Coordinates of C-alpha atoms in Angstrom, one line a residue:
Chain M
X1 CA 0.0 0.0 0.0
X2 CA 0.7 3.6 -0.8
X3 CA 2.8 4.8 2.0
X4 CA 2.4 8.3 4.0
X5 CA 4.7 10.9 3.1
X6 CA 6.9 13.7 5.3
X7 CA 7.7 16.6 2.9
X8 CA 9.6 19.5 3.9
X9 CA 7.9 22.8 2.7
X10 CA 10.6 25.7 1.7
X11 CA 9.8 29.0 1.2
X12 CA 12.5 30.5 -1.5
X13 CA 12.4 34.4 -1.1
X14 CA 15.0 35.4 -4.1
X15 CA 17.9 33.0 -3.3
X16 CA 17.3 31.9 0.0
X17 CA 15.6 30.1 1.9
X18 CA 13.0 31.8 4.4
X19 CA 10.6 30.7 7.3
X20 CA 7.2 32.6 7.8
X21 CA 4.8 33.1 11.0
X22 CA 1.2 33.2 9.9
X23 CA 2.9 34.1 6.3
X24 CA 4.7 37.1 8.3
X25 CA 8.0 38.0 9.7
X26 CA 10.0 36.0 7.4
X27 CA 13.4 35.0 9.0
X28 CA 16.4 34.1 6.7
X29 CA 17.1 30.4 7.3
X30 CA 19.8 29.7 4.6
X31 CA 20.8 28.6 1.2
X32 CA 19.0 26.8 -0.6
X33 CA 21.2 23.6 -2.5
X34 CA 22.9 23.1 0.8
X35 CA 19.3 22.9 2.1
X36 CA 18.1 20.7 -0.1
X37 CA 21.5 18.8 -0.5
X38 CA 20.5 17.6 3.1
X39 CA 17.2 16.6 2.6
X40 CA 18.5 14.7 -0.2
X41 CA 21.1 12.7 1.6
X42 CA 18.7 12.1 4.2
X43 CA 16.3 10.4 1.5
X44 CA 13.6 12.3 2.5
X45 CA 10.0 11.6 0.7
X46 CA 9.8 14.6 -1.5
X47 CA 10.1 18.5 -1.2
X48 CA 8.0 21.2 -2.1
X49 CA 9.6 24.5 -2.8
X50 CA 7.5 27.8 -2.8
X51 CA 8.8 31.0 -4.1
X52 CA 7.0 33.5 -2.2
X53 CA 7.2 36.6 -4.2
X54 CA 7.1 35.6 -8.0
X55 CA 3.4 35.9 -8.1
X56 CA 2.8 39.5 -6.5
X57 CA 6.0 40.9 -8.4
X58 CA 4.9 38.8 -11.3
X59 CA 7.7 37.7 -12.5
X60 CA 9.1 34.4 -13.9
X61 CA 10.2 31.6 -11.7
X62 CA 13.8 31.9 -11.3
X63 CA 14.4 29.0 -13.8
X64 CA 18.4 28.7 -13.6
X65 CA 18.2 28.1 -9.3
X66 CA 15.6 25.7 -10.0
X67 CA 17.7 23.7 -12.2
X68 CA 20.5 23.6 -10.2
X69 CA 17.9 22.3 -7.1
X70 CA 16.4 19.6 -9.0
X71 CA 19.8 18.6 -9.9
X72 CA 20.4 18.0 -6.2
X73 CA 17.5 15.4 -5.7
X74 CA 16.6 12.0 -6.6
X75 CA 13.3 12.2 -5.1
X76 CA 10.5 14.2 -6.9
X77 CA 9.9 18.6 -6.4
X78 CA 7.0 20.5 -6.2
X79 CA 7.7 23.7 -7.3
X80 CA 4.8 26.6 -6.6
X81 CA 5.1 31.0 -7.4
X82 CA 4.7 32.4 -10.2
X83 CA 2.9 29.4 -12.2
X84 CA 0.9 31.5 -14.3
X85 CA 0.8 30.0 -17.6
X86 CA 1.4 26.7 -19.5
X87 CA 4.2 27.8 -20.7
X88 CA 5.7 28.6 -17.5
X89 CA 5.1 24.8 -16.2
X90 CA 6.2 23.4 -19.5
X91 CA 9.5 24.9 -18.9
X92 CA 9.6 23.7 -15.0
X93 CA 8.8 20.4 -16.4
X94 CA 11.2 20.4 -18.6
X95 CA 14.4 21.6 -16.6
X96 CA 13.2 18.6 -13.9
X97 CA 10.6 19.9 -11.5
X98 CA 7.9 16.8 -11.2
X99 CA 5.3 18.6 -10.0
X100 CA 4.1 22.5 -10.5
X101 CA 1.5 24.0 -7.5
X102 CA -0.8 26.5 -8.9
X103 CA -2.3 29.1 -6.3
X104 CA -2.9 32.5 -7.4
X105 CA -3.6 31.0 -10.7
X106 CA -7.2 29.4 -9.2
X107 CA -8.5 32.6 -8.6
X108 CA -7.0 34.6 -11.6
X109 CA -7.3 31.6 -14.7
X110 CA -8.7 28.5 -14.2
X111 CA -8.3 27.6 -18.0
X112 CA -5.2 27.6 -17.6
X113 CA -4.9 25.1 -14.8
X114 CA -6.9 23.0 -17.2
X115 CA -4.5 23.2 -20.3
X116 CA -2.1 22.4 -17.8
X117 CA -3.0 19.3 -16.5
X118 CA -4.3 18.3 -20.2
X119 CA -0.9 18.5 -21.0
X120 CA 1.1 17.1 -18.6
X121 CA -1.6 15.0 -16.4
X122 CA -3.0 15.7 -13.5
X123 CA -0.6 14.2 -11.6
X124 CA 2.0 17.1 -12.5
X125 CA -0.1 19.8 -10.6
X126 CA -1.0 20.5 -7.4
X127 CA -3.8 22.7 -6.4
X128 CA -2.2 25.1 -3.2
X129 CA -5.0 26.4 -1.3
X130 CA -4.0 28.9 1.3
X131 CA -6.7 28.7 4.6
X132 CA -7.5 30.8 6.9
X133 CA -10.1 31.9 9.6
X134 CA -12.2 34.8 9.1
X135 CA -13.8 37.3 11.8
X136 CA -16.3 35.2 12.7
X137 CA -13.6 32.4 13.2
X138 CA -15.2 30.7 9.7
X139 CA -12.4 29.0 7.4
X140 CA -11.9 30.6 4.2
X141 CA -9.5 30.4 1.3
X142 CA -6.9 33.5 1.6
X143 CA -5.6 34.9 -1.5
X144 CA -1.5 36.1 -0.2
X145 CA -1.5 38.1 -3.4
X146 CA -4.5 40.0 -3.3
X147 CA -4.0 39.4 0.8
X148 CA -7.2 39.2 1.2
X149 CA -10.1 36.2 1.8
X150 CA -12.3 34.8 -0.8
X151 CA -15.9 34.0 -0.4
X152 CA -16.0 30.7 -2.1
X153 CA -17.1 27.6 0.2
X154 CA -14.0 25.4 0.3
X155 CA -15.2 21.7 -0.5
X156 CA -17.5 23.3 -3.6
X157 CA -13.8 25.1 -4.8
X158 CA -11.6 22.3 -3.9
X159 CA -14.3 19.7 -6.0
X160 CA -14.0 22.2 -9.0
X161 CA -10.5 21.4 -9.1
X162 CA -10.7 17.7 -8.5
X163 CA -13.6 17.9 -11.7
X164 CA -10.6 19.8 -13.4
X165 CA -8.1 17.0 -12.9
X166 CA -5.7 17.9 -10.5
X167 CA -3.5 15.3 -8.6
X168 CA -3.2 16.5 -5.5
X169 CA -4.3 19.2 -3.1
X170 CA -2.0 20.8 -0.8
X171 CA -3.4 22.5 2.2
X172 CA -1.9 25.5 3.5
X173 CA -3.1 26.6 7.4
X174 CA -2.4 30.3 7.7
X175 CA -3.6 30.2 11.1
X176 CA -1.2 27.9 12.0
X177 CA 2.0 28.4 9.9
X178 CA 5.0 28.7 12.0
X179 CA 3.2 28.1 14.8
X180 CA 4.6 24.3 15.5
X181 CA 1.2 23.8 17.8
X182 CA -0.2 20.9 15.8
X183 CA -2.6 20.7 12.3
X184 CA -5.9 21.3 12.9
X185 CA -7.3 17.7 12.2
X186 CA -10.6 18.3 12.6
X187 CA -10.5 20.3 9.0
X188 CA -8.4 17.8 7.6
X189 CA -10.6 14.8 8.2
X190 CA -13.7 17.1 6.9
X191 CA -11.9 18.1 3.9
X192 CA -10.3 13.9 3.4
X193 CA -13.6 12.4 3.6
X194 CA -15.1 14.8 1.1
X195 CA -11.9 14.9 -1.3
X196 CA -11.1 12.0 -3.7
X197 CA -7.2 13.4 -5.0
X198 CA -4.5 13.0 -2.5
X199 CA -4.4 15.7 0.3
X200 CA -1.3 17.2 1.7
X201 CA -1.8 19.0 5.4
X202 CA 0.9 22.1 5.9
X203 CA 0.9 24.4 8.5
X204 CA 1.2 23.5 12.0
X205 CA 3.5 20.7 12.5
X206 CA 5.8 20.5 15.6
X207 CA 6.4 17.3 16.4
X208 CA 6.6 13.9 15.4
X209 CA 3.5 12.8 17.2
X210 CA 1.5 15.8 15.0
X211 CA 2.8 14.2 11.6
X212 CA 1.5 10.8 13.3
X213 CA -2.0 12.2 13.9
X214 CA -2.3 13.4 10.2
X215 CA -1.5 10.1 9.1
X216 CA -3.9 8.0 11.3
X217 CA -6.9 10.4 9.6
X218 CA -5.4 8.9 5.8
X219 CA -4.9 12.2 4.7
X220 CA -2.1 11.6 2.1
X221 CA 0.8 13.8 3.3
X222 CA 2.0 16.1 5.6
X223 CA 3.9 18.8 4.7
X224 CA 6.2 20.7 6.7
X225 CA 8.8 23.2 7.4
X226 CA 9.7 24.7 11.2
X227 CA 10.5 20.9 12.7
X228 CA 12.8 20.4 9.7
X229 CA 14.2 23.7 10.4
X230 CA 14.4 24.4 14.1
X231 CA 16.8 22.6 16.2
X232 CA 13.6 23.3 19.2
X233 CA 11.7 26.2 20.4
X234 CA 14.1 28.6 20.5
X235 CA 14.1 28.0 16.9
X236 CA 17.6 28.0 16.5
X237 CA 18.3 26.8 12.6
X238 CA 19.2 23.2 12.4
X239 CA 18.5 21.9 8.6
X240 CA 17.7 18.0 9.2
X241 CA 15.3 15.3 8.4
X242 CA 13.3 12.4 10.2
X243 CA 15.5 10.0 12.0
X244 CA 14.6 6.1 11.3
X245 CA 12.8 5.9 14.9
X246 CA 10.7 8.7 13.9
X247 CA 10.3 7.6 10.8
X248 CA 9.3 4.1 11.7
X249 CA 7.0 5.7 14.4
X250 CA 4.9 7.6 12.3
X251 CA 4.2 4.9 10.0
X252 CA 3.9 2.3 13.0
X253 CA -0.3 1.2 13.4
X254 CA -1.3 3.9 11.5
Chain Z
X1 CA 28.9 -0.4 -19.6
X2 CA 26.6 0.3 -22.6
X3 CA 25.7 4.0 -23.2
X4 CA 22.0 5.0 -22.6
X5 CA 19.7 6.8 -24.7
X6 CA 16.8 8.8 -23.7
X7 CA 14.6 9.5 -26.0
X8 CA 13.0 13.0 -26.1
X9 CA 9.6 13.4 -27.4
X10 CA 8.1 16.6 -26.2
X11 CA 6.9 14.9 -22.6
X12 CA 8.7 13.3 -20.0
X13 CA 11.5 14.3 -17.1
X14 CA 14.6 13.8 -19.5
X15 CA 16.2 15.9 -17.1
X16 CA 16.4 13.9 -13.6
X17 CA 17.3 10.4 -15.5
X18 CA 20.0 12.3 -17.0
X19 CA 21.2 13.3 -13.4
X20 CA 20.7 10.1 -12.0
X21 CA 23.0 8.6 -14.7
X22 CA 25.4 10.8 -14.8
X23 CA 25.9 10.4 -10.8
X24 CA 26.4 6.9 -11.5
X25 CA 29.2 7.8 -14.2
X26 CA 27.2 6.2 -17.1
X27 CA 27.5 8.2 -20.2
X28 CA 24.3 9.4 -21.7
X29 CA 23.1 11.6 -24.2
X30 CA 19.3 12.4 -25.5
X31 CA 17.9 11.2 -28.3
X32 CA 16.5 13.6 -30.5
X33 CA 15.5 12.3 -33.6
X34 CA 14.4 8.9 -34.3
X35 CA 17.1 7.8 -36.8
X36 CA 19.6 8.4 -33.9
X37 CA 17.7 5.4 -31.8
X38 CA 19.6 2.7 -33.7
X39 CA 22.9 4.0 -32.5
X40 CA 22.2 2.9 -29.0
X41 CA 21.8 -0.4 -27.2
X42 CA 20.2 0.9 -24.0
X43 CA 17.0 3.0 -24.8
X44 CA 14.7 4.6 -22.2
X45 CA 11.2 6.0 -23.9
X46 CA 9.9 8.4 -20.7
X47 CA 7.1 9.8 -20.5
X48 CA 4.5 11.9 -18.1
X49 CA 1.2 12.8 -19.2
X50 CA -2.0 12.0 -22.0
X51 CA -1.6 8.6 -23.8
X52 CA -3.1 10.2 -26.5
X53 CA -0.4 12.9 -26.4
X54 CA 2.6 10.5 -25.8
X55 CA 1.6 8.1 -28.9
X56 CA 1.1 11.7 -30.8
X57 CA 4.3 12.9 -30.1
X58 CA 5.7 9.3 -31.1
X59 CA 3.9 8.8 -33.9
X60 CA 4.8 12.2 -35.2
X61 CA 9.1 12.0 -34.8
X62 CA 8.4 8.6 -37.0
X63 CA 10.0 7.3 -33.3
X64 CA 7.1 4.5 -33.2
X65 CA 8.8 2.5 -36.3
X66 CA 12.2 2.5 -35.6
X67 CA 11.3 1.4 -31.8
X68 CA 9.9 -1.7 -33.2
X69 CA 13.2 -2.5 -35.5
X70 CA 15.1 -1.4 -32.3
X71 CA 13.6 -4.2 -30.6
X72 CA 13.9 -7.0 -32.8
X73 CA 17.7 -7.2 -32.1
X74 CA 18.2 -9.0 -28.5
X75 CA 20.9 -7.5 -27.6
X76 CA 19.2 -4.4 -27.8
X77 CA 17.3 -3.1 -24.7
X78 CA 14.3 -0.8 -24.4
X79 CA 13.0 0.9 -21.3
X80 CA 9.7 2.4 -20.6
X81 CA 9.4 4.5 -17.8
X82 CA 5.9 5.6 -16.0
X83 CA 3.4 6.7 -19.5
X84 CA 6.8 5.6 -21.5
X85 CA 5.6 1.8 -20.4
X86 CA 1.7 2.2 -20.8
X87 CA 3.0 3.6 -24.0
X88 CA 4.5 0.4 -25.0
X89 CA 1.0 -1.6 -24.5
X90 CA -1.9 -2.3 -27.0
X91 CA -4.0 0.4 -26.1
X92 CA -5.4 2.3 -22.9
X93 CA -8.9 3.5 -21.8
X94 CA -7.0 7.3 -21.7
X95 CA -7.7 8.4 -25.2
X96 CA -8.5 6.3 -28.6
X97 CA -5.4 5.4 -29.8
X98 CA -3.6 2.1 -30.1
X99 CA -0.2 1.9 -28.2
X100 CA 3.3 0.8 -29.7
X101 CA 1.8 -2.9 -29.1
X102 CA 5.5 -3.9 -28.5
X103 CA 4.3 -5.5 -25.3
X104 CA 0.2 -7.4 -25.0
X105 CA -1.9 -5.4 -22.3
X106 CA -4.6 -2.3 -22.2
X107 CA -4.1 0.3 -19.6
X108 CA -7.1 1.1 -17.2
X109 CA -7.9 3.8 -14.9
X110 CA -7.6 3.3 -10.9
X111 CA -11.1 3.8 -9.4
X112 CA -11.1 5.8 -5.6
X113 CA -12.5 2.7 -3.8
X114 CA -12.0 1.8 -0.3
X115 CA -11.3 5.8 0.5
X116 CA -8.1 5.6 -1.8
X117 CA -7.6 8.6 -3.6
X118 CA -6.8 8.7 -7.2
X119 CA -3.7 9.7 -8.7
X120 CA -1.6 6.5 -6.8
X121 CA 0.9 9.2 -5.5
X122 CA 4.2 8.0 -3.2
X123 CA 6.1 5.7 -2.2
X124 CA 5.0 2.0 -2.4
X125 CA 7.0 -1.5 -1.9
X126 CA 7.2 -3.8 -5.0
X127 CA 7.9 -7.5 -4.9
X128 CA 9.9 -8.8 -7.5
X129 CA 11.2 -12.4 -8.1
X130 CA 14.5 -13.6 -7.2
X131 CA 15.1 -13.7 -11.5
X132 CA 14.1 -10.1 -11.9
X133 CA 18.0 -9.0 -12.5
X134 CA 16.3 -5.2 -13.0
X135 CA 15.6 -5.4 -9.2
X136 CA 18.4 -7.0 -8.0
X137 CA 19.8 -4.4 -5.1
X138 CA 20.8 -4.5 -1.5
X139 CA 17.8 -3.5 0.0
X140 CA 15.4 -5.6 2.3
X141 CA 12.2 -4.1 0.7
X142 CA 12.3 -2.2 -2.4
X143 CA 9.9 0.6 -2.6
X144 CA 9.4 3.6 -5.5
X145 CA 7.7 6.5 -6.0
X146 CA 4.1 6.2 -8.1
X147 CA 2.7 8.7 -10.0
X148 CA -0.2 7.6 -12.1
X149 CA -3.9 7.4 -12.4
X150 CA -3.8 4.1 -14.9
X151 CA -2.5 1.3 -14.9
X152 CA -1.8 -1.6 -17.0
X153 CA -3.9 -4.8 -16.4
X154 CA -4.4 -8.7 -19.0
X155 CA -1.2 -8.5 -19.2
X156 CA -0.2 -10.9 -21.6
X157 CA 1.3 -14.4 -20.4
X158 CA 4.8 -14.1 -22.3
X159 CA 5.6 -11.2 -19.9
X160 CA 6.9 -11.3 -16.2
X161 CA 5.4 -9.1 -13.8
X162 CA 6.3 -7.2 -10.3
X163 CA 3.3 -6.4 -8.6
X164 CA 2.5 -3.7 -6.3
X165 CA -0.6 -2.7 -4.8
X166 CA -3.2 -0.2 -4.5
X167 CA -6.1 -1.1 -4.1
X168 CA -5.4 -4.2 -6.1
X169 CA -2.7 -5.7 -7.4
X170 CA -0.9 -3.9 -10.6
X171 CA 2.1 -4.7 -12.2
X172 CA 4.8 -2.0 -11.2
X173 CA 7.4 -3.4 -14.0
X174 CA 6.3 -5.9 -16.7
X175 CA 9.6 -7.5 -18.5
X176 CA 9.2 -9.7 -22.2
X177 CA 12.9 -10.3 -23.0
X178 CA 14.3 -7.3 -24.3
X179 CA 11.5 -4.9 -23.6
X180 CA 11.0 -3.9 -19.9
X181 CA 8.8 -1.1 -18.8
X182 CA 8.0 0.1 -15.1
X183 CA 5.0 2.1 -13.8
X184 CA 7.0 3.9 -11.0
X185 CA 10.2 6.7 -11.7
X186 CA 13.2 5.2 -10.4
X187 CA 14.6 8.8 -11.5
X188 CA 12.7 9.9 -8.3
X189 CA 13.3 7.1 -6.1
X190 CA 16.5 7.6 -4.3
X191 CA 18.9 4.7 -3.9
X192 CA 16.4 2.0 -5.1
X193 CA 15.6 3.7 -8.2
X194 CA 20.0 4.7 -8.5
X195 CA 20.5 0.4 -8.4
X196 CA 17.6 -0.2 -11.1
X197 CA 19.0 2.1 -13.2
X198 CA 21.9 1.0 -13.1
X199 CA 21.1 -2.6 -13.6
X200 CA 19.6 -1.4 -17.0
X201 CA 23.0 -0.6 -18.3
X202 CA 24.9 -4.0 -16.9
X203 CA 22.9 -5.9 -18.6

């Protein structure tokens, strides 16, 4: 059977390598093919890698680092920022990236998400859905480039995508980015038993016991980024992966 | 060692085999036309996306009928990686076209049953036989990582399979002689899919 996967999320801001609080007060964390040179050598289960800025400055991905990042890993990237067009994830695709994550794009061209996975399969693009809480504490999907919320309800979006073709779904908790105070499950096993494309939960992980719990609900994934990050809660930098023991406990009688 | 070539159609990561061979220090080199495919004894046909598309893009570089002289020599070897082996089937339910027919099967689509989504997406364990010499590697439990929402299925009985499963039982590499495909990308797969590769070449 299909096993669960641990991906560490990193934020790319220019050329290196950020970490965000609530998508705020970015902190430099370091460079990025070191980074992911690491994760490599530790095998770990994939990576996503988010460029935080290509889609408000709209500007291109910055192809030539992202060449030189794939080149560092034998297990498959996501890239997401500044997908905007086919043509932009026809070139990712073909300099190595495996997977492309469209956000911005699902409010500002859905066609295009569809020519996308027409070309390549939907298995090649992840739909990035960034969630947060509104004033009345109600989740809603958070646009980072127009900063603001959107009013659609978030299974009716998330099925128009799955309709669309997409492989996967990554989640993004705004509320809890940064935070290292656990996923909120209780969204994730509403959203997993309504959702028929793999689901990756980000935002929120600190422990090893949190990426257990999103595994026991069979959501597909968990992503994360300050536990592969932080050495501990004073959050000083520590770039490392999942140990076998952790490894073999988040996967044990789940 | 032989030298491999990948053969580049318009779909398919070219890019991270490449990598993966050249950190093995195996020379290879891309195939860009089809009349360059006879030049090589190790072939890989990739491939991510439409069936349709893929047998387009074949069809169109003339790339489907020197595949099938390519093959009728033994000592040449041909490698079909993720739509790159669906591609070498009769036919799939993804699109109306017939496959190269190099190896006897039709491709179906994985329904969500049992709460499993659809795409199969990550890393899963294959069993292969003792005899498989593609899989032949140090490791107690081979695993790779699957990204695909069909899958190939009556699978003719000249061919060896590996399964895996999902839901069911699938075959994650299916080997007739010379031709070999496998569903998963050992280009993504870390050390297992480093060995596999490399057992292509030593052949």
């Amino acid at each position: 059977m299909v096993r669960f996967r641990v991906i560490p999320c990193l934020l790319l801001d220019g050329t290196q390598l950020v970490k965000s609080i609530r998508f705020n007060k970015h902190r430099y964390i370091g460079d990025p093919v070191n980074t992911i040179r690491i994760y490599n050598e530790s095998e770990a289960d994939e990576l996503i890698l988010l460029d935080i800025n290509r889609s408000r400055e709209m500007t291109e991905p910055n192809y030539d680092l992202i060449e030189k990042l794939v080149s560092e890993c034998f297990m498959p990237l996501c890239y997401g920022g500044g997908v905007r067009s086919l043509d932009v994830a026809k070139k990712l695709f073909s300099i190595g990236v495996e997977k492309v994550a469209v956000n911005h794009l699902s409010f500002s061209a859905p066609g295009e998400i569809e020519k996308i996975v027409k070309l390549s399969g939907g298995q090649s693009v992840v739909l990035s859905v960034d969630i947060t809480k509104n004033i009345f504490g109600k989740y809603r999907i958070y646009s980072h480039v127009d900063r603001k919320t959107k009013s659609f309800e978030i299974l009716d979006f998330l099925k128009r995508y799955e309709d669309i073709g997409v492989g996967e779904i990554l989640l993004n908790n705004v509320e809890r980015d940064g935070k290292m105070l656990g996923y909120d499950l209780e969204l994730l096993n509403l959203i997993r038993s309504e959702i028929n494309v793999p689901l990756i939960a980000l935002g929120g992980a600190g422990s090893v016991q949190d990426l257990k719990a999103v595994n026991k609900l069979s959501v597909s994934a968990a992503g994360a980024s300050s536990i592969f990050i932080y050495q501990n809660h004073n959050r000083s930098v520590l770039i490392s992966y999942l140990d076998e023991f952790e490894i073999n406990e988040i996967h044990e009688d789940a | 060692m032989d030298k491999v070539g990948v053969i580049n159609y318009g779909l398919g990561n070219l890019g991270s085999i490449v990598n993966m061979y050249r950190y093995l220090g195996v020379e290879v080199e891309l195939i860009n036309s089809a009349d360059e495919i006879m030049y090589y004894r190790k072939v890989i046909l990739p491939g991510v996306g439409h069936f349709a598309a893929g047998m387009q893009q074949i069809k169109s570089r003339g790339v489907d009928g020197v595949l099938k002289e390519f093959v009728k020599e033994s000592s040449n070897k041909l490698l079909g990686i993720c739509l790159g082996m669906q591609l070498l089937f009769d036919s799939s339910e993804e699109g109306q076209v017939d496959g190269l027919g190099l190896l006897r099967g039709h491709c179906l689509k994985f329904t969500p049953c049992n709460k499993l989504p659809v795409p199969h997406m990550g890393w899963n364990c294959v069993y292969p036989n003792t005899s498989d010499q593609l899989f032949k590697m140090p490791f107690k439990q081979p695993r790779f990582y699957f990204a695909h929402s069909y899958y190939v299925s009556n699978v003719a009985k000249d061919a060896t399979c590996v399964r895996a499963n999902y839901g069911l039982d699938f075959p994650a590499s299916v080997i007739r002689e010379n031709i070999m495909g496998v569903q998963f990308h050992p280009e993504k797969s870390h050390k297992f899919g480093l060995a596999l590769l490399k057992n292509f070449v030593s052949f």
